[in-house]
mmCIF file of C-alpha atoms and ligand atoms in Angstrom:
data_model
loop_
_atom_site.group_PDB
_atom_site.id
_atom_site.type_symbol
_atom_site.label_atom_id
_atom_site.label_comp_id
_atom_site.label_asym_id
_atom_site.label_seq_id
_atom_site.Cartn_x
_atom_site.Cartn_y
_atom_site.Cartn_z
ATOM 1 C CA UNK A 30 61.026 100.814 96.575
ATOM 2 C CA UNK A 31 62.402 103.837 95.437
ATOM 3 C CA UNK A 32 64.501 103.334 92.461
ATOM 4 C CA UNK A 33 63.025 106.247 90.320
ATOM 5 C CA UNK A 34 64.216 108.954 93.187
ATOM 6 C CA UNK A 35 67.030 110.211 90.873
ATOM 7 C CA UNK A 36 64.577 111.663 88.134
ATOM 8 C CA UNK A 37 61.831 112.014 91.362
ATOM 9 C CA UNK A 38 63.303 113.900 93.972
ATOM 10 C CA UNK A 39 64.280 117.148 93.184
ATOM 11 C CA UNK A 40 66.516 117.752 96.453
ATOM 12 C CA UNK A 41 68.837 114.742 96.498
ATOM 13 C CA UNK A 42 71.056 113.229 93.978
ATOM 14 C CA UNK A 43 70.830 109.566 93.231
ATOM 15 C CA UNK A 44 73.691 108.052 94.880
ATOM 16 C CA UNK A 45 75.382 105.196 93.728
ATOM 17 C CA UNK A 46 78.722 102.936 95.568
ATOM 18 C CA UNK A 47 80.658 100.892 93.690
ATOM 19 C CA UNK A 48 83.168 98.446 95.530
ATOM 20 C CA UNK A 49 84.599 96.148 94.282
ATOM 21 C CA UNK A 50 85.339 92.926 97.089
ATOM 22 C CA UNK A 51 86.583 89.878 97.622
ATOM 23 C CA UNK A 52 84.704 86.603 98.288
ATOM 24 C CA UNK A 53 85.030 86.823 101.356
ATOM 25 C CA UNK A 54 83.992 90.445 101.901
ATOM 26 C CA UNK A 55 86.889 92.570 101.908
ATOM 27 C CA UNK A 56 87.538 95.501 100.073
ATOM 28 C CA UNK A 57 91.619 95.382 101.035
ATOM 29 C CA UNK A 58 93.988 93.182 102.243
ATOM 30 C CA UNK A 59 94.425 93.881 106.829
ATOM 31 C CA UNK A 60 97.569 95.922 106.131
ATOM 32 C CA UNK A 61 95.339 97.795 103.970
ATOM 33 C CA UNK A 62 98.750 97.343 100.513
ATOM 34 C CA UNK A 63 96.519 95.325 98.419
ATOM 35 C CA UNK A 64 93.259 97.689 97.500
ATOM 36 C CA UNK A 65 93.398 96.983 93.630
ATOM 37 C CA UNK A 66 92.499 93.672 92.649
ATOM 38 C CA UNK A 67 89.774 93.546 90.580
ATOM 39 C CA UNK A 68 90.358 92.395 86.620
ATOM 40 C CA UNK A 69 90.213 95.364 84.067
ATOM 41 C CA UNK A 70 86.780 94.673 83.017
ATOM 42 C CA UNK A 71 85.799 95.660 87.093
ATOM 43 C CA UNK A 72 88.025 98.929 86.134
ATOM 44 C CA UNK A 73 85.992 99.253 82.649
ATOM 45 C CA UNK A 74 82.694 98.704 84.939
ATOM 46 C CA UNK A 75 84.248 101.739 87.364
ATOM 47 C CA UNK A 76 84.959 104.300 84.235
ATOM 48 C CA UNK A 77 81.449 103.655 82.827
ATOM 49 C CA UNK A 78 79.977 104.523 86.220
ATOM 50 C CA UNK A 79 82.201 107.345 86.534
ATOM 51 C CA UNK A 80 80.772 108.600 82.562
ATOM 52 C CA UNK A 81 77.362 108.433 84.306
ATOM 53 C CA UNK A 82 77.870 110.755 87.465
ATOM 54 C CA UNK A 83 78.225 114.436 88.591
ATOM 55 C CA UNK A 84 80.263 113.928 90.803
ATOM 56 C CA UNK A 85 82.993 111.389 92.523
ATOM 57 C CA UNK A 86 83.215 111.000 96.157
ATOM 58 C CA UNK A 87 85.304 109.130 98.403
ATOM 59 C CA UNK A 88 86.770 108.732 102.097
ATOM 60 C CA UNK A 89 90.273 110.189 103.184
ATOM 61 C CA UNK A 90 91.987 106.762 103.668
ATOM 62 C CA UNK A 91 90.869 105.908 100.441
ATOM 63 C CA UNK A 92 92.852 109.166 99.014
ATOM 64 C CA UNK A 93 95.409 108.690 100.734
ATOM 65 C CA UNK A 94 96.072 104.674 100.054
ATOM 66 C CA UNK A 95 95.402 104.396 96.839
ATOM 67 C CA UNK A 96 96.418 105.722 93.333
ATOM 68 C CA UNK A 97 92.587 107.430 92.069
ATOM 69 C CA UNK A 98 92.205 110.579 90.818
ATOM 70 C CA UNK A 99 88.589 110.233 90.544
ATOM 71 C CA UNK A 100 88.504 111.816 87.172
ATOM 72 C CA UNK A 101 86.816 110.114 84.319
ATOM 73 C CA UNK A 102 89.440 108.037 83.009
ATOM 74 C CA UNK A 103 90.426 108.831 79.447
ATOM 75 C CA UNK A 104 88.967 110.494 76.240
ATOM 76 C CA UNK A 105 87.031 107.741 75.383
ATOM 77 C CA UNK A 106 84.921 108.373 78.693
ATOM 78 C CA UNK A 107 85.354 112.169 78.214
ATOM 79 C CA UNK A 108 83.614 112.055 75.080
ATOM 80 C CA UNK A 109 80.564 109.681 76.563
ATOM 81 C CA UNK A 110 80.105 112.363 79.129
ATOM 82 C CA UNK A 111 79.732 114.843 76.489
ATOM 83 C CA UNK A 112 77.544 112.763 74.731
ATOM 84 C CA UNK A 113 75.552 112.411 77.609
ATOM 85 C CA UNK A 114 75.246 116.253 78.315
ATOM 86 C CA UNK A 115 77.530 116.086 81.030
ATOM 87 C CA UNK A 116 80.615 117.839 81.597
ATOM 88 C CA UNK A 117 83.883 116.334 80.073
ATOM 89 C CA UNK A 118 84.957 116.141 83.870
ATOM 90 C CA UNK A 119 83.489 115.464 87.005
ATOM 91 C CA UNK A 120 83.067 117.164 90.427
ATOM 92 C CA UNK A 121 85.214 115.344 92.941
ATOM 93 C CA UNK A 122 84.845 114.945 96.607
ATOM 94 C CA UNK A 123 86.806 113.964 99.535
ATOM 95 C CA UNK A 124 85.342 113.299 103.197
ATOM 96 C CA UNK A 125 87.408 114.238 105.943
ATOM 97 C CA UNK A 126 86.045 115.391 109.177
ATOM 98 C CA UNK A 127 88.928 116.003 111.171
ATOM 99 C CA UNK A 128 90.244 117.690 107.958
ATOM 100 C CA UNK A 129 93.550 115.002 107.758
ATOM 101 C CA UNK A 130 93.509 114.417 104.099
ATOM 102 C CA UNK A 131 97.541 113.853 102.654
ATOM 103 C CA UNK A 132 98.265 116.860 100.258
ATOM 104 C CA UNK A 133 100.488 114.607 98.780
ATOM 105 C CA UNK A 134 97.874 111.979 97.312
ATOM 106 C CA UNK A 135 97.172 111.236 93.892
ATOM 107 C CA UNK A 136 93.849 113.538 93.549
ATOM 108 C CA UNK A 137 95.731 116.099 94.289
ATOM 109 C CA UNK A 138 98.285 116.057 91.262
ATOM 110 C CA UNK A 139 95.696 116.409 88.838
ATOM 111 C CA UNK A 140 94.176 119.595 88.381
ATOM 112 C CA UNK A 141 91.044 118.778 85.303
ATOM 113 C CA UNK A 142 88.376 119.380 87.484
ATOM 114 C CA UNK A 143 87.484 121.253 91.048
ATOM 115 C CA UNK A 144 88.392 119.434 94.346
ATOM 116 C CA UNK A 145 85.591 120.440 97.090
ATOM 117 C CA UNK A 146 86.685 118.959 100.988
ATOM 118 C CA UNK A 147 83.673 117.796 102.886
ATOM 119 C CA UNK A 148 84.391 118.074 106.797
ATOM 120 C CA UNK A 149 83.257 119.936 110.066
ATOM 121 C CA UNK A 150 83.831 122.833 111.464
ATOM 122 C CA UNK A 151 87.115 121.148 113.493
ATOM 123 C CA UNK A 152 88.400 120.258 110.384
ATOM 124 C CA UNK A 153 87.771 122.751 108.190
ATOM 125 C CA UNK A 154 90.895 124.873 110.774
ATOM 126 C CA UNK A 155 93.191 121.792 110.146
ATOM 127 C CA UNK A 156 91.972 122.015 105.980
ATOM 128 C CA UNK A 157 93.044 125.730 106.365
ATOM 129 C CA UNK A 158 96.706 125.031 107.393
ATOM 130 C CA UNK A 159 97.609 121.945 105.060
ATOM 131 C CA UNK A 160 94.960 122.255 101.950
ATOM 132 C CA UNK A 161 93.403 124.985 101.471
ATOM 133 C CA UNK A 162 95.960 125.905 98.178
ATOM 134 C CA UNK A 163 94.957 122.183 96.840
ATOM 135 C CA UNK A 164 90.915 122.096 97.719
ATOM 136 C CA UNK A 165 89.042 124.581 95.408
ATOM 137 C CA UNK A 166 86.605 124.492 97.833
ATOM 138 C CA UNK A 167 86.085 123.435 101.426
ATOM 139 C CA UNK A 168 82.639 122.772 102.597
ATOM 140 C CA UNK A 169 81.826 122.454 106.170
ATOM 141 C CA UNK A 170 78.820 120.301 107.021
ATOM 142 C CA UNK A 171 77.373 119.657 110.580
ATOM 143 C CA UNK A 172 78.330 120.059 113.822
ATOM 144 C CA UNK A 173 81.288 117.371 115.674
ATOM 145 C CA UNK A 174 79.900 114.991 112.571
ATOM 146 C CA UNK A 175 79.302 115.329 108.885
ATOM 147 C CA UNK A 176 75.929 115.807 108.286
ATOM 148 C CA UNK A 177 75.733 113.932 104.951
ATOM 149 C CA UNK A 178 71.834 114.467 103.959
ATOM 150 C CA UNK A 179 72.490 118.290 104.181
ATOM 151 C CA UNK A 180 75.413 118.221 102.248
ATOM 152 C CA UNK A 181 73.974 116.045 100.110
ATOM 153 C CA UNK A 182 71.387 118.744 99.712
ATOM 154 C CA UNK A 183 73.762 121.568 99.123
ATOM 155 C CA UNK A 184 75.257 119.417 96.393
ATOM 156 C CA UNK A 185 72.541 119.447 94.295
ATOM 157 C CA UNK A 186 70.896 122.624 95.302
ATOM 158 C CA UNK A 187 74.317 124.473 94.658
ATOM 159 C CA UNK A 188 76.452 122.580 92.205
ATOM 160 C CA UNK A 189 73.501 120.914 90.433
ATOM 161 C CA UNK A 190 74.858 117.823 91.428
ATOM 162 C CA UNK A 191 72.219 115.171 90.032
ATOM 163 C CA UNK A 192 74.103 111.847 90.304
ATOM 164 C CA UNK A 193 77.191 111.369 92.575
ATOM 165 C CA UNK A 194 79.022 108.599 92.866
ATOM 166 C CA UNK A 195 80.615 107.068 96.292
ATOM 167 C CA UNK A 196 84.397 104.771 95.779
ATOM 168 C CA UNK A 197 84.447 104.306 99.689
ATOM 169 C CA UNK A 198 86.112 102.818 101.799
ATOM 170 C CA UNK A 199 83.930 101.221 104.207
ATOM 171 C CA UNK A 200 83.638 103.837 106.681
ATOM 172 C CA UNK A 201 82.328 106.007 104.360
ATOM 173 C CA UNK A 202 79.525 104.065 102.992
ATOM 174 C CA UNK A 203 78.755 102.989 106.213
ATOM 175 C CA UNK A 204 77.701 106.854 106.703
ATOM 176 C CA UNK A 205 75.933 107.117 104.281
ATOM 177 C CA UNK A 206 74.097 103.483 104.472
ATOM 178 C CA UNK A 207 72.785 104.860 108.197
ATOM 179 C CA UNK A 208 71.990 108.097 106.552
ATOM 180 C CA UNK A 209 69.712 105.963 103.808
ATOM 181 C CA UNK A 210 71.407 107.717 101.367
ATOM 182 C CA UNK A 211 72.227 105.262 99.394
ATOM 183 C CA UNK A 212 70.181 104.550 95.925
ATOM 184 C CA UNK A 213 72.015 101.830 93.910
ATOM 185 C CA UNK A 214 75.384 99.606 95.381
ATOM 186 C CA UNK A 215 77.066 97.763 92.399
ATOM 187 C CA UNK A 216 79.034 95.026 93.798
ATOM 188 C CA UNK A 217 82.227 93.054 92.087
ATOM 189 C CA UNK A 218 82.389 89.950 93.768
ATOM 190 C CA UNK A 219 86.225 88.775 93.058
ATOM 191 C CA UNK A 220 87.468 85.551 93.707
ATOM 192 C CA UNK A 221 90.112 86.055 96.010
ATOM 193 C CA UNK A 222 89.781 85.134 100.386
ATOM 194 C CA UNK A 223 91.722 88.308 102.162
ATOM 195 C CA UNK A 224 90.931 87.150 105.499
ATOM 196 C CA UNK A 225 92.042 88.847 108.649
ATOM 197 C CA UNK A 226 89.830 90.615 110.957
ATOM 198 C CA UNK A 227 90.566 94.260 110.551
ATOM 199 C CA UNK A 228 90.465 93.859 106.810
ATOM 200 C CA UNK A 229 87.830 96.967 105.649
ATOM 201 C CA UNK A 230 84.902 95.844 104.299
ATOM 202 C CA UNK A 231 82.195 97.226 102.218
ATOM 203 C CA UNK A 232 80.448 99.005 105.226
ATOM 204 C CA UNK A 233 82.486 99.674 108.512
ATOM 205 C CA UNK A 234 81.938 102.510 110.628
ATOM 206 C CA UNK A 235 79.534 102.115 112.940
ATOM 207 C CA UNK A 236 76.703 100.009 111.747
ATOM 208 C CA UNK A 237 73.170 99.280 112.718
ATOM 209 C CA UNK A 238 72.920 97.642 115.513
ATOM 210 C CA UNK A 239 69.161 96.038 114.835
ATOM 211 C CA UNK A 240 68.048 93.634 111.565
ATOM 212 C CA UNK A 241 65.019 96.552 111.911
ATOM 213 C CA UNK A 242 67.077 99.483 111.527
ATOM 214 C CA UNK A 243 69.373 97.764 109.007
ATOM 215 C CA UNK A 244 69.707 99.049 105.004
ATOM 216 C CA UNK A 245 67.080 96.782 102.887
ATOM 217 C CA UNK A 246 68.186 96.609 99.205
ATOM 218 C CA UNK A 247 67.204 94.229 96.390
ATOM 219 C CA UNK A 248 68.812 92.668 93.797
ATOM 220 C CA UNK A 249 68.518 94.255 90.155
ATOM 221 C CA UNK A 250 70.949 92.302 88.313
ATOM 222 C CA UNK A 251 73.635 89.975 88.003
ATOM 223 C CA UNK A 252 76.357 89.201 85.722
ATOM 224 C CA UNK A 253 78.835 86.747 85.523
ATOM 225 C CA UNK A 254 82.148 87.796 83.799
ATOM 226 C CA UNK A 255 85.265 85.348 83.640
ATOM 227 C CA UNK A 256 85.220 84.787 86.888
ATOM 228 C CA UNK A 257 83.671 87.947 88.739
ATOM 229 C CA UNK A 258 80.050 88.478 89.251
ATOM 230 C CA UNK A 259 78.925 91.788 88.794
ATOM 231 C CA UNK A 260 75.865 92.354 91.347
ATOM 232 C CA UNK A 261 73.431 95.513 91.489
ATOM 233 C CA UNK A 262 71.406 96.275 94.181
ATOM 234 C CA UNK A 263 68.843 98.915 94.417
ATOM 235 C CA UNK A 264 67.574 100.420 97.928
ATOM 236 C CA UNK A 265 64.300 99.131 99.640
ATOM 237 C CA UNK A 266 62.365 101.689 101.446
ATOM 238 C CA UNK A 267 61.509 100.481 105.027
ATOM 239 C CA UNK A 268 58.120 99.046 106.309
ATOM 240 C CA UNK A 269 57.197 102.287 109.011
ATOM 241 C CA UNK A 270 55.908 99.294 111.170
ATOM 242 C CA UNK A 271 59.344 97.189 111.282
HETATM 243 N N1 NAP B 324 87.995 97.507 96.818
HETATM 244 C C1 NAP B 324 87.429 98.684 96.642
HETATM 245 O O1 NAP B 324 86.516 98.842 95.806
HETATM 246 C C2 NAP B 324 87.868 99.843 97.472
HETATM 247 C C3 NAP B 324 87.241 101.084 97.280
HETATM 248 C C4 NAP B 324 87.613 102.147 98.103
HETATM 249 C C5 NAP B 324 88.585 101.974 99.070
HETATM 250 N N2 NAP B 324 89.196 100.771 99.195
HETATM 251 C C6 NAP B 324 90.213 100.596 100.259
HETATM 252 O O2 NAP B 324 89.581 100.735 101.537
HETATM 253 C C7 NAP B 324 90.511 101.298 102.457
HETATM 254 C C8 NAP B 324 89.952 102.595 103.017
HETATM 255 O O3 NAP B 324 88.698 102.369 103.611
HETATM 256 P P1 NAP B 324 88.389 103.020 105.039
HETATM 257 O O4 NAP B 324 87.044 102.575 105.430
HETATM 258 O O5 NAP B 324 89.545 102.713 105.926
HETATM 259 O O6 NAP B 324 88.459 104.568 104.768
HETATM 260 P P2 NAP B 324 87.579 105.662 103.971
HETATM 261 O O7 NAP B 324 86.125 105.459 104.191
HETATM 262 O O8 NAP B 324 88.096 105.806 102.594
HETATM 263 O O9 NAP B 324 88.070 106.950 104.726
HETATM 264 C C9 NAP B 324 87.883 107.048 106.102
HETATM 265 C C10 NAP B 324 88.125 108.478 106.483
HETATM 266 O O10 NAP B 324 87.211 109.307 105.752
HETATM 267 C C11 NAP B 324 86.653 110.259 106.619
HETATM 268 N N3 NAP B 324 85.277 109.864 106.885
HETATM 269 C C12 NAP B 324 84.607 108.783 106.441
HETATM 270 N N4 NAP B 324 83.354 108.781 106.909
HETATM 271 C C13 NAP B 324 83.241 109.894 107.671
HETATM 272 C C14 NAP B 324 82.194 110.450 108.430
HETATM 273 N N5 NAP B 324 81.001 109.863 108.543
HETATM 274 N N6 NAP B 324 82.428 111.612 109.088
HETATM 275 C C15 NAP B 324 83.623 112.208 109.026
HETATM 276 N N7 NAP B 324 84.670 111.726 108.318
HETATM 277 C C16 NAP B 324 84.469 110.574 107.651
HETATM 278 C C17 NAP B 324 87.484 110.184 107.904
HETATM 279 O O11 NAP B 324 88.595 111.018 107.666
HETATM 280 P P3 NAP B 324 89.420 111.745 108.844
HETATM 281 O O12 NAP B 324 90.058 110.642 109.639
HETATM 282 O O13 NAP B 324 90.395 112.569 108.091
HETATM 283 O O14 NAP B 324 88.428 112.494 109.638
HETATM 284 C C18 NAP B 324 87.887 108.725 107.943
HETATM 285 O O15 NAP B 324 89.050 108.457 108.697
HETATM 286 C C19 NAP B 324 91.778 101.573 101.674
HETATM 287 O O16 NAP B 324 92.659 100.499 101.839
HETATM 288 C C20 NAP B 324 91.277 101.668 100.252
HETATM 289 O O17 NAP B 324 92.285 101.455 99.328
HETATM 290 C C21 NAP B 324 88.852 99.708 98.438
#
C-alpha cells in the first residue's frame, strides 16, 4: 500500500476523487440534468476536501453541465486554508483534449484564482481561438492523448502543486484510474436508483479490460450520515506477479 506517497514522493501530488453517486452507481441522471443530488452535508464533505488541496481538477463535461466554480466555497473555508498554510484560493484545472471547453461555464465567471487548461497539442489551436482570454494558462501535455503522469509531474514540479483534487466526471477518473494516479477516492453513496444505461458513472472511459490490470483500493473508512454513507478508499499497490 501506498497511502503515505503524498508526504513520500517528492514528484507527484497525492491525488484524491471525490464523487458523490447513487446506489446504483451513477454519478448523473442518462440525460446527464440531474448531477447534484447529494444532501448538504455531501456538499460540506466537498468544501472540506476542497480546504485540503492545491489544486481542483475536473473534466470538460463536468464544466460545462454543471454550476462549480471549483473555488473553495466561502470564508469560512478561506480562512481553514489559511490556517492550514495554504493559499486562501486554489489552483483550478480543466481537462480538455480536443480543447472544447464552453467559455460560457460557471468557472469561467469567477476570476479568485488562476484557470490553467490541460489538453494536447490539437487542442491547445482550438483553446487559442475560443479561451485563451479566459484560461490564465494553457498547458499542453502529450501527444494525440493527455499524458496525465507528466502533467501531473509538471504540476508539482512547477506550481508546487502537493495535493490536487479530481470532481470528475467519469471519463476523467477513468484516466487517471489507468494511469494509477489515483491515491485516495471518497465515495457518497446516496440513496437514490438513476438507472439507464448511458448514465456516467464513477469511472467511464475506457477501462481495464482484465481483473489483473484493474485499480486495487481498500477501504479506510466508513460513515453513515442520515442516510448517505460516506466511504474512503485508499489505493493498493499491485502484486508485480498478478
Ligand atoms: N455526482 C458527482 O459527484 C459528479 C461529479 C462530477 C461530474 N458529474 C457529472 O458527470 C457528467 C460528466 O461526466 P463525463 O464523464 O461525461 O465527463 P468529464 O469527465 O467531466 O469530461 C469529459 C471530457 O473531459 C475531457 N477529458 C476527460 N478525460 C480526458 C482524457 N483522458 N484525455 C483528454 N480529454 C479528456 C474531454 O474533453 P473534450 O471532449 O473537450 O476533449 C472529455 O470529453 C456531468 O453530468 C456531470 O455533472 C457528477
Amino acid at each position: 500500500m501506498n497511502s503515505k506517497r503524498g508526504t513520500s514522493n517528492a514528484n507527484l501530488p497525492f491525488v484524491l476523487v471525490n464523487m458523490a453517486m447513487s446506489a446504483d452507481g451513477k454519478i448523473a441522471t442518462a440525460n446527464r440534468a440531474v448531477s447534484s443530488f447529494g444532501s448538504a452535508r455531501d456538499h460540506e464533505n466537498l468544501l472540506k476536501l476542497r480546504a485540503t488541496a492545491d489544486a481542483v481538477m475536473c473534466g470538460a463535461r463536468t464544466a460545462d453541465l454543471s454550476d462549480i466554480n471549483l473555488g473553495p466555497g466561502g470564508r469560512r473555508f478561506q480562512r481553514l486554508r489559511v490556517r492550514r498554510d495554504l493559499p486562501e484560493y486554489n489552483l483550478r484545472i480543466i481537462v480538455s483534449g480536443s480543447g472544447s471547453v464552453n467559455p460560457d461555464a460557471e468557472v469561467f465567471k469567477q476570476g479568485f484564482s488562476p484557470i490553467i487548461v490541460l489538453t494536447t497539442p490539437r487542442g491547445a489551436k482550438q483553446v487559442g481561438k475560443s479561451l485563451l482570454h479566459l484560461a490564465n494558462e494553457v498547458i499542453s501535455c502529450g501527444k494525440s492523448e493527455i499524458d496525465f503522469t507528466a502533467f501531473l509531474k509538471w504540476l508539482r514540479r512547477e506550481r508546487g502543486v502537493k495535493r490536487l483534487l479530481c470532481e470528475g466526471g467519469g471519463e476523467l477518473n477513468d484516466a487517471l484510474f489507468r494511469a494509477d494516479l489515483v491515491d485516495e477516492l471518497h465515495l457518497t453513496v446516496c440513496p437514490k436508483i438513476f438507472g439507464g444505461r448511458s448514465a456516467p458513472t464513477i469511472a467511464d472511459g475506457l477501462g481495464f479490460a482484465r481483473l489483473a490490470a484493474a485499480a486495487q483500493f481498500q477501504l479506510k473508512s466508513s460513515r453513515r450520515v442520515g442516510g448517505e454513507m460516506f466511504l474512503v478508499f485508499v489505493r493498493q499497490r499491485r502484486a508485480h506477479n498478478q
